[in-house]
PDB file of C-alpha atoms in Angstrom:
ATOM      1  CA  MET A 705      47.452  12.581  33.059  1.00  0.00           C
ATOM      2  CA  PRO A 706      46.071   9.244  34.087  1.00  0.00           C
ATOM      3  CA  TYR A 707      43.524   7.730  32.013  1.00  0.00           C
ATOM      4  CA  LEU A 708      41.102   4.725  31.269  1.00  0.00           C
ATOM      5  CA  ALA A 709      43.495   2.587  30.136  1.00  0.00           C
ATOM      6  CA  GLN A 710      41.541  -0.663  30.064  1.00  0.00           C
ATOM      7  CA  ILE A 711      37.698  -1.954  30.692  1.00  0.00           C
ATOM      8  CA  PHE A 712      37.020  -5.735  31.588  1.00  0.00           C
ATOM      9  CA  ILE A 713      33.682  -7.083  31.553  1.00  0.00           C
ATOM     10  CA  TYR A 714      32.958 -11.236  32.720  1.00  0.00           C
ATOM     11  CA  PRO A 715      29.499 -11.770  31.632  1.00  0.00           C
ATOM     12  CA  ILE A 716      29.658 -14.962  33.286  1.00  0.00           C
ATOM     13  CA  LYS A 717      30.737 -15.140  37.360  1.00  0.00           C
ATOM     14  CA  SER A 718      34.223 -16.741  37.460  1.00  0.00           C
ATOM     15  CA  LEU A 719      34.756 -17.073  33.605  1.00  0.00           C
ATOM     16  CA  ASP A 720      37.177 -15.540  31.422  1.00  0.00           C
ATOM     17  CA  GLY A 721      36.413 -11.531  30.518  1.00  0.00           C
ATOM     18  CA  VAL A 722      36.589  -9.730  27.338  1.00  0.00           C
ATOM     19  CA  ALA A 723      38.051  -6.159  26.778  1.00  0.00           C
ATOM     20  CA  VAL A 724      35.523  -3.941  25.693  1.00  0.00           C
ATOM     21  CA  THR A 725      36.122  -0.052  24.862  1.00  0.00           C
ATOM     22  CA  GLN A 726      33.598   1.204  26.473  1.00  0.00           C
ATOM     23  CA  ALA A 727      30.526  -0.138  28.885  1.00  0.00           C
ATOM     24  CA  ARG A 728      27.323   1.639  30.006  1.00  0.00           C
ATOM     25  CA  VAL A 729      26.857   2.189  34.283  1.00  0.00           C
ATOM     26  CA  LEU A 730      23.592   0.833  35.243  1.00  0.00           C
ATOM     27  CA  GLU A 731      21.418   1.854  37.876  1.00  0.00           C
ATOM     28  CA  SER A 732      22.727   0.001  39.886  1.00  0.00           C
ATOM     29  CA  GLY A 733      26.175   1.069  39.840  1.00  0.00           C
ATOM     30  CA  THR A 734      27.866  -1.808  37.656  1.00  0.00           C
ATOM     31  CA  LEU A 735      28.732  -1.557  34.513  1.00  0.00           C
ATOM     32  CA  GLN A 736      26.330  -3.420  32.165  1.00  0.00           C
ATOM     33  CA  TYR A 737      26.968  -7.325  31.341  1.00  0.00           C
ATOM     34  CA  ASP A 738      29.705  -7.598  34.246  1.00  0.00           C
ATOM     35  CA  ARG A 739      29.222 -10.610  36.098  1.00  0.00           C
ATOM     36  CA  GLU A 740      24.896 -10.685  34.677  1.00  0.00           C
ATOM     37  CA  PHE A 741      25.128 -14.506  34.960  1.00  0.00           C
ATOM     38  CA  ALA A 742      26.399 -16.950  37.891  1.00  0.00           C
ATOM     39  CA  ILE A 743      26.607 -20.894  37.887  1.00  0.00           C
ATOM     40  CA  VAL A 744      25.102 -22.321  41.058  1.00  0.00           C
ATOM     41  CA  ASP A 745      24.528 -25.955  42.177  1.00  0.00           C
ATOM     42  CA  GLU A 746      21.721 -27.439  43.302  1.00  0.00           C
ATOM     43  CA  GLN A 747      22.269 -25.666  46.533  1.00  0.00           C
ATOM     44  CA  GLY A 748      22.026 -22.144  45.166  1.00  0.00           C
ATOM     45  CA  ARG A 749      25.900 -21.957  46.267  1.00  0.00           C
ATOM     46  CA  PHE A 750      28.422 -20.487  43.436  1.00  0.00           C
ATOM     47  CA  VAL A 751      30.044 -22.671  41.035  1.00  0.00           C
ATOM     48  CA  ASN A 752      33.240 -20.584  40.812  1.00  0.00           C
ATOM     49  CA  GLY A 753      36.886 -20.693  41.330  1.00  0.00           C
ATOM     50  CA  LYS A 754      36.764 -20.668  45.014  1.00  0.00           C
ATOM     51  CA  ARG A 755      35.297 -23.722  45.182  1.00  0.00           C
ATOM     52  CA  ASN A 756      35.962 -25.690  41.843  1.00  0.00           C
ATOM     53  CA  PRO A 757      39.159 -25.670  40.365  1.00  0.00           C
ATOM     54  CA  LYS A 758      37.609 -26.980  37.272  1.00  0.00           C
ATOM     55  CA  VAL A 759      36.707 -23.684  36.723  1.00  0.00           C
ATOM     56  CA  HIS A 760      39.849 -23.114  35.958  1.00  0.00           C
ATOM     57  CA  LEU A 761      40.022 -25.399  33.075  1.00  0.00           C
ATOM     58  CA  LEU A 762      37.218 -23.415  31.007  1.00  0.00           C
ATOM     59  CA  ARG A 763      38.410 -21.301  28.363  1.00  0.00           C
ATOM     60  CA  SER A 764      34.959 -18.952  27.126  1.00  0.00           C
ATOM     61  CA  SER A 765      34.477 -15.758  24.859  1.00  0.00           C
ATOM     62  CA  PHE A 766      32.039 -13.890  24.613  1.00  0.00           C
ATOM     63  CA  ASP A 767      30.293 -11.951  21.883  1.00  0.00           C
ATOM     64  CA  LEU A 768      28.170  -9.216  24.050  1.00  0.00           C
ATOM     65  CA  ASP A 769      26.017  -7.917  20.697  1.00  0.00           C
ATOM     66  CA  LYS A 770      25.095 -11.700  19.647  1.00  0.00           C
ATOM     67  CA  ARG A 771      24.521 -12.689  23.486  1.00  0.00           C
ATOM     68  CA  THR A 772      26.823 -15.656  22.652  1.00  0.00           C
ATOM     69  CA  VAL A 773      29.577 -18.167  24.914  1.00  0.00           C
ATOM     70  CA  SER A 774      31.738 -20.144  23.209  1.00  0.00           C
ATOM     71  CA  LEU A 775      33.151 -22.511  25.725  1.00  0.00           C
ATOM     72  CA  GLN A 776      36.423 -25.217  25.440  1.00  0.00           C
ATOM     73  CA  ILE A 777      37.879 -27.527  28.040  1.00  0.00           C
ATOM     74  CA  GLN A 778      41.528 -26.374  28.252  1.00  0.00           C
ATOM     75  CA  GLY A 779      44.011 -28.797  26.073  1.00  0.00           C
ATOM     76  CA  THR A 780      41.026 -29.544  23.984  1.00  0.00           C
ATOM     77  CA  GLU A 781      39.254 -28.888  19.863  1.00  0.00           C
ATOM     78  CA  PRO A 782      35.436 -28.851  20.795  1.00  0.00           C
ATOM     79  CA  THR A 783      33.964 -25.592  20.731  1.00  0.00           C
ATOM     80  CA  GLN A 784      30.712 -25.098  22.229  1.00  0.00           C
ATOM     81  CA  VAL A 785      28.547 -21.579  21.197  1.00  0.00           C
ATOM     82  CA  PHE A 786      25.513 -21.082  23.097  1.00  0.00           C
ATOM     83  CA  HIS A 787      23.055 -17.875  23.178  1.00  0.00           C
ATOM     84  CA  LEU A 788      22.895 -17.051  26.693  1.00  0.00           C
ATOM     85  CA  ASP A 789      19.033 -16.591  26.163  1.00  0.00           C
ATOM     86  CA  GLU A 790      17.711 -18.902  23.344  1.00  0.00           C
ATOM     87  CA  GLU A 791      20.486 -22.053  24.689  1.00  0.00           C
ATOM     88  CA  ARG A 792      19.533 -21.447  28.162  1.00  0.00           C
ATOM     89  CA  THR A 793      19.152 -24.900  28.476  1.00  0.00           C
ATOM     90  CA  ALA A 794      21.352 -26.227  26.510  1.00  0.00           C
ATOM     91  CA  LEU A 795      24.102 -24.495  28.100  1.00  0.00           C
ATOM     92  CA  GLU A 796      22.971 -25.461  31.777  1.00  0.00           C
ATOM     93  CA  ALA A 797      23.176 -29.352  30.779  1.00  0.00           C
ATOM     94  CA  TRP A 798      26.614 -28.724  29.108  1.00  0.00           C
ATOM     95  CA  LEU A 799      28.013 -26.623  31.469  1.00  0.00           C
ATOM     96  CA  SER A 800      26.210 -29.354  34.320  1.00  0.00           C
ATOM     97  CA  HIS A 801      27.843 -32.607  32.663  1.00  0.00           C
ATOM     98  CA  TYR A 802      31.545 -30.474  32.514  1.00  0.00           C
ATOM     99  CA  PHE A 803      31.162 -30.260  36.212  1.00  0.00           C
ATOM    100  CA  GLY A 804      29.578 -33.653  37.178  1.00  0.00           C
ATOM    101  CA  LYS A 805      26.805 -32.394  39.133  1.00  0.00           C
ATOM    102  CA  THR A 806      23.312 -29.823  38.435  1.00  0.00           C
ATOM    103  CA  VAL A 807      24.266 -26.919  37.899  1.00  0.00           C
ATOM    104  CA  GLN A 808      22.143 -23.930  36.771  1.00  0.00           C
ATOM    105  CA  LEU A 809      23.010 -19.995  34.724  1.00  0.00           C
ATOM    106  CA  GLN A 810      21.028 -17.630  37.261  1.00  0.00           C
ATOM    107  CA  GLN A 811      20.865 -13.851  35.751  1.00  0.00           C
ATOM    108  CA  ASN A 812      20.233 -10.314  37.144  1.00  0.00           C
ATOM    109  CA  ILE A 813      20.509  -7.472  34.672  1.00  0.00           C
ATOM    110  CA  PHE A 814      19.751  -5.424  37.020  1.00  0.00           C
ATOM    111  CA  GLN A 815      23.102  -5.841  39.242  1.00  0.00           C
ATOM    112  CA  GLY A 816      24.616  -8.483  38.301  1.00  0.00           C
ATOM    113  CA  PHE A 817      26.204 -10.755  40.610  1.00  0.00           C
ATOM    114  CA  PRO A 818      29.231  -8.792  42.501  1.00  0.00           C
ATOM    115  CA  ASP A 819      31.501 -10.407  45.445  1.00  0.00           C
ATOM    116  CA  ASP A 820      31.118  -7.180  47.275  1.00  0.00           C
ATOM    117  CA  THR A 821      27.743  -6.232  47.252  1.00  0.00           C
ATOM    118  CA  HIS A 822      28.092  -3.288  49.132  1.00  0.00           C
ATOM    119  CA  ALA A 823      30.938  -1.581  46.698  1.00  0.00           C
ATOM    120  CA  SER A 824      28.839  -3.011  43.729  1.00  0.00           C
ATOM    121  CA  GLY A 825      30.890  -0.638  40.913  1.00  0.00           C
ATOM    122  CA  PRO A 826      33.917  -1.515  39.220  1.00  0.00           C
ATOM    123  CA  THR A 827      37.107  -2.915  40.657  1.00  0.00           C
ATOM    124  CA  VAL A 828      39.865  -0.285  40.118  1.00  0.00           C
ATOM    125  CA  ILE A 829      43.501  -0.413  39.958  1.00  0.00           C
ATOM    126  CA  SER A 830      46.354   0.385  37.928  1.00  0.00           C
ATOM    127  CA  THR A 831      48.648  -0.600  35.018  1.00  0.00           C
ATOM    128  CA  ALA A 832      51.606  -0.031  37.000  1.00  0.00           C
ATOM    129  CA  THR A 833      50.707  -1.975  40.309  1.00  0.00           C
ATOM    130  CA  ILE A 834      49.504  -4.779  37.773  1.00  0.00           C
ATOM    131  CA  GLU A 835      53.170  -4.775  36.133  1.00  0.00           C
ATOM    132  CA  THR A 836      55.098  -4.420  39.846  1.00  0.00           C
ATOM    133  CA  VAL A 837      52.916  -7.113  41.729  1.00  0.00           C
ATOM    134  CA  ALA A 838      53.940  -9.564  38.522  1.00  0.00           C
ATOM    135  CA  GLY A 839      57.549  -8.118  39.572  1.00  0.00           C
ATOM    136  CA  TRP A 840      57.049 -10.193  42.761  1.00  0.00           C
ATOM    137  CA  PHE A 841      56.860 -13.610  40.871  1.00  0.00           C
ATOM    138  CA  SER A 842      60.073 -15.501  38.714  1.00  0.00           C
ATOM    139  CA  GLU A 843      57.293 -16.876  36.340  1.00  0.00           C
ATOM    140  CA  ILE A 844      54.121 -14.656  36.330  1.00  0.00           C
ATOM    141  CA  SER A 845      53.481 -12.042  33.556  1.00  0.00           C
ATOM    142  CA  PRO A 846      51.731  -9.013  33.756  1.00  0.00           C
ATOM    143  CA  ASP A 847      49.067 -10.720  31.530  1.00  0.00           C
ATOM    144  CA  GLU A 848      48.552 -13.140  33.891  1.00  0.00           C
ATOM    145  CA  MET A 849      48.682 -11.258  36.612  1.00  0.00           C
ATOM    146  CA  ARG A 850      46.208  -9.296  34.812  1.00  0.00           C
ATOM    147  CA  ARG A 851      44.167 -12.693  34.163  1.00  0.00           C
ATOM    148  CA  ARG A 852      44.318 -13.312  38.004  1.00  0.00           C
ATOM    149  CA  LEU A 853      42.847 -10.257  39.533  1.00  0.00           C
ATOM    150  CA  ARG A 854      39.825  -9.788  37.257  1.00  0.00           C
ATOM    151  CA  SER A 855      40.022  -6.084  37.692  1.00  0.00           C
ATOM    152  CA  ASN A 856      37.161  -3.636  35.763  1.00  0.00           C
ATOM    153  CA  VAL A 857      39.322  -0.845  35.073  1.00  0.00           C
ATOM    154  CA  GLU A 858      42.911   0.177  34.387  1.00  0.00           C
ATOM    155  CA  ILE A 859      44.213   3.225  35.189  1.00  0.00           C
ATOM    156  CA  ALA A 860      47.762   4.420  33.274  1.00  0.00           C
ATOM    157  CA  ASN A 861      50.072   7.023  33.286  1.00  0.00           C
ATOM    158  CA  VAL A 862      50.131   6.665  37.191  1.00  0.00           C
ATOM    159  CA  PRO A 863      52.865   5.016  40.052  1.00  0.00           C
ATOM    160  CA  PRO A 864      52.279   1.905  41.014  1.00  0.00           C
ATOM    161  CA  PHE A 865      49.420   1.758  43.835  1.00  0.00           C
ATOM    162  CA  TRP A 866      48.392   5.303  42.799  1.00  0.00           C
ATOM    163  CA  GLU A 867      44.532   3.164  43.576  1.00  0.00           C
ATOM    164  CA  ASP A 868      45.385   2.821  47.154  1.00  0.00           C
ATOM    165  CA  GLN A 869      44.666   7.045  47.609  1.00  0.00           C
ATOM    166  CA  LEU A 870      40.722   6.232  46.283  1.00  0.00           C
ATOM    167  CA  PHE A 871      40.372   5.256  49.870  1.00  0.00           C
ATOM    168  CA  GLY A 872      40.305   6.379  52.784  1.00  0.00           C
ATOM    169  CA  GLU A 873      38.808   5.635  56.843  1.00  0.00           C
ATOM    170  CA  ALA A 874      35.999   3.365  56.601  1.00  0.00           C
ATOM    171  CA  ASP A 875      33.863   6.534  57.192  1.00  0.00           C
ATOM    172  CA  ASN A 876      35.547   8.852  54.510  1.00  0.00           C
ATOM    173  CA  ILE A 877      34.233   8.371  50.999  1.00  0.00           C
ATOM    174  CA  ILE A 878      36.625   9.623  48.537  1.00  0.00           C
ATOM    175  CA  GLN A 879      35.165  11.155  45.299  1.00  0.00           C
ATOM    176  CA  PHE A 880      37.032  10.573  41.996  1.00  0.00           C
ATOM    177  CA  GLN A 881      35.823  10.589  38.072  1.00  0.00           C
ATOM    178  CA  ILE A 882      36.652   9.087  35.384  1.00  0.00           C
ATOM    179  CA  GLY A 883      35.774  10.957  32.167  1.00  0.00           C
ATOM    180  CA  SER A 884      32.178  12.513  32.786  1.00  0.00           C
ATOM    181  CA  ILE A 885      31.432   9.442  35.560  1.00  0.00           C
ATOM    182  CA  ARG A 886      31.564  10.139  39.115  1.00  0.00           C
ATOM    183  CA  PHE A 887      32.913   6.999  41.468  1.00  0.00           C
ATOM    184  CA  GLU A 888      33.137   6.523  45.182  1.00  0.00           C
ATOM    185  CA  GLY A 889      36.525   4.801  46.756  1.00  0.00           C
ATOM    186  CA  ILE A 890      35.168   2.328  49.364  1.00  0.00           C
ATOM    187  CA  ASN A 891      37.924  -0.035  50.537  1.00  0.00           C
ATOM    188  CA  PRO A 892      40.823  -1.869  49.466  1.00  0.00           C
ATOM    189  CA  CYS A 893      39.571  -5.268  47.770  1.00  0.00           C
ATOM    190  CA  GLN A 894      40.504  -8.297  50.279  1.00  0.00           C
ATOM    191  CA  ARG A 895      41.814 -11.329  47.598  1.00  0.00           C
ATOM    192  CA  CYS A 896      40.643 -14.801  47.797  1.00  0.00           C
ATOM    193  CA  VAL A 897      42.286 -17.668  46.587  1.00  0.00           C
ATOM    194  CA  VAL A 898      42.098 -17.477  42.988  1.00  0.00           C
ATOM    195  CA  PRO A 899      45.037 -15.460  42.507  1.00  0.00           C
ATOM    196  CA  THR A 900      47.304 -17.923  43.956  1.00  0.00           C
ATOM    197  CA  ARG A 901      46.138 -20.106  40.970  1.00  0.00           C
ATOM    198  CA  ASN A 902      47.242 -20.777  37.357  1.00  0.00           C
ATOM    199  CA  SER A 903      44.581 -18.733  35.812  1.00  0.00           C
ATOM    200  CA  LEU A 904      44.353 -21.347  32.825  1.00  0.00           C
ATOM    201  CA  THR A 905      45.946 -24.746  34.145  1.00  0.00           C
ATOM    202  CA  GLY A 906      44.074 -23.911  38.363  1.00  0.00           C
ATOM    203  CA  LYS A 907      47.495 -24.919  39.575  1.00  0.00           C
ATOM    204  CA  ALA A 908      48.302 -23.396  43.031  1.00  0.00           C
ATOM    205  CA  ASP A 909      51.548 -21.463  44.338  1.00  0.00           C
ATOM    206  CA  PRO A 910      51.703 -22.406  47.711  1.00  0.00           C
ATOM    207  CA  ASP A 911      53.841 -19.481  48.467  1.00  0.00           C
ATOM    208  CA  PHE A 912      51.944 -17.011  46.766  1.00  0.00           C
ATOM    209  CA  GLN A 913      49.384 -15.588  49.381  1.00  0.00           C
ATOM    210  CA  LYS A 914      52.990 -15.655  51.668  1.00  0.00           C
ATOM    211  CA  ILE A 915      55.016 -13.515  48.904  1.00  0.00           C
ATOM    212  CA  PHE A 916      52.454 -11.170  48.374  1.00  0.00           C
ATOM    213  CA  ILE A 917      51.685 -10.785  51.602  1.00  0.00           C
ATOM    214  CA  ALA A 918      55.425  -9.897  52.676  1.00  0.00           C
ATOM    215  CA  LYS A 919      55.599  -7.520  49.128  1.00  0.00           C
ATOM    216  CA  ARG A 920      52.224  -5.794  50.198  1.00  0.00           C
ATOM    217  CA  GLN A 921      53.659  -4.966  53.041  1.00  0.00           C
ATOM    218  CA  GLU A 922      56.836  -3.533  52.626  1.00  0.00           C
ATOM    219  CA  THR A 923      55.251  -1.799  49.495  1.00  0.00           C
ATOM    220  CA  LEU A 924      52.538   0.511  50.858  1.00  0.00           C
ATOM    221  CA  PRO A 925      52.597   3.627  50.491  1.00  0.00           C
ATOM    222  CA  SER A 926      53.631   5.868  53.151  1.00  0.00           C
ATOM    223  CA  TRP A 927      50.260   8.293  52.508  1.00  0.00           C
ATOM    224  CA  VAL A 928      47.916   5.030  52.454  1.00  0.00           C
ATOM    225  CA  CYS A 929      45.335   4.871  54.650  1.00  0.00           C
ATOM    226  CA  ALA A 930      46.903   2.229  56.565  1.00  0.00           C
ATOM    227  CA  SER A 931      43.762   1.258  59.070  1.00  0.00           C
ATOM    228  CA  ARG A 932      42.063  -0.299  56.082  1.00  0.00           C
ATOM    229  CA  PHE A 933      44.857  -2.753  56.123  1.00  0.00           C
ATOM    230  CA  ASN A 934      43.828  -5.747  58.783  1.00  0.00           C
ATOM    231  CA  HIS A 935      45.697  -7.664  56.392  1.00  0.00           C
ATOM    232  CA  PHE A 936      47.972  -7.387  53.344  1.00  0.00           C
ATOM    233  CA  TYR A 937      46.154  -9.451  51.333  1.00  0.00           C
ATOM    234  CA  ARG A 938      44.139  -7.138  49.545  1.00  0.00           C
ATOM    235  CA  LEU A 939      44.699  -5.402  46.220  1.00  0.00           C
ATOM    236  CA  SER A 940      42.725  -2.938  43.411  1.00  0.00           C
ATOM    237  CA  VAL A 941      39.865  -0.389  45.027  1.00  0.00           C
ATOM    238  CA  ASN A 942      36.140  -0.776  45.253  1.00  0.00           C
ATOM    239  CA  THR A 943      33.950   1.923  44.268  1.00  0.00           C
ATOM    240  CA  ARG A 944      30.190   2.747  44.315  1.00  0.00           C
ATOM    241  CA  ILE A 945      28.710   5.026  41.133  1.00  0.00           C
ATOM    242  CA  PRO A 946      25.435   7.239  42.554  1.00  0.00           C
ATOM    243  CA  PRO A 947      22.205   6.543  40.868  1.00  0.00           C
ATOM    244  CA  SER A 948      22.656   9.892  39.135  1.00  0.00           C
ATOM    245  CA  GLU A 949      25.444   8.444  36.608  1.00  0.00           C
ATOM    246  CA  THR A 950      22.588   5.909  35.065  1.00  0.00           C
ATOM    247  CA  ASP A 951      23.225   4.849  31.965  1.00  0.00           C
ATOM    248  CA  ASN A 952      26.117   7.246  31.410  1.00  0.00           C
ATOM    249  CA  ILE A 953      29.400   5.690  29.185  1.00  0.00           C
ATOM    250  CA  LEU A 954      32.686   4.957  30.579  1.00  0.00           C
ATOM    251  CA  GLN A 955      35.318   5.184  27.695  1.00  0.00           C
ATOM    252  CA  VAL A 956      38.614   3.931  26.752  1.00  0.00           C
ATOM    253  CA  GLY A 957      40.798   6.839  27.099  1.00  0.00           C
ATOM    254  CA  ASP A 958      38.425   9.008  29.547  1.00  0.00           C
ATOM    255  CA  GLU A 959      41.131  10.948  31.796  1.00  0.00           C
ATOM    256  CA  VAL A 960      40.326  10.153  35.428  1.00  0.00           C
ATOM    257  CA  LYS A 961      40.830  13.337  38.223  1.00  0.00           C
ATOM    258  CA  GLN A 962      40.281  13.574  41.818  1.00  0.00           C
TER     259      GLN A 962
END
């Protein structure tokens, strides 16, 4: 039986994630605390790994109960701890100094800052998919691939690319269930430049996207809805969770049913 193996929350968009054993569903269909904050510049643009490679050198860890973030620049000793609510000004000053420009930390407690606002639910992938895709590259471990892909929900006890059955034609929403929570599978997630870079150093692999596309096309399951692949740089599934599931708890170990 497929089951929920891991849940990852990314409290500050583009920074490191935190593994949790359970997560509450918000009315918007997002998971509580996921991408609750985003770093933006003076023009209101996201400061993220797509636009600023320095993001990859910033290590972060979170205490969700205490509402704190610990920040450390990769390869240095000092760690700075900030309360996300009470020390926002000091946190923004530290981040501005690090990025070399004025930035702010925006907050959205209702929906967070998902990449796909049309399908703002948790992104879903299988453990077997992560392991298989990591195997396409000689120097990328499954944990490193996991950090590059930044999915929320990881399903175990299924074959590679199992999650590709969770979406259909554009007008056909696929419903599935994790524990007691109903999900709607929307589309395969389009990847950006971030997976091409080492998650800890920011060093780019110039051949990553070419290898990924070739292998993804080669291994695409025969039963997949091919019309959703206008290109093959897609992996994991974007979802929605209907408002009826508000306040329900997603729990590691939950069974997955279709």
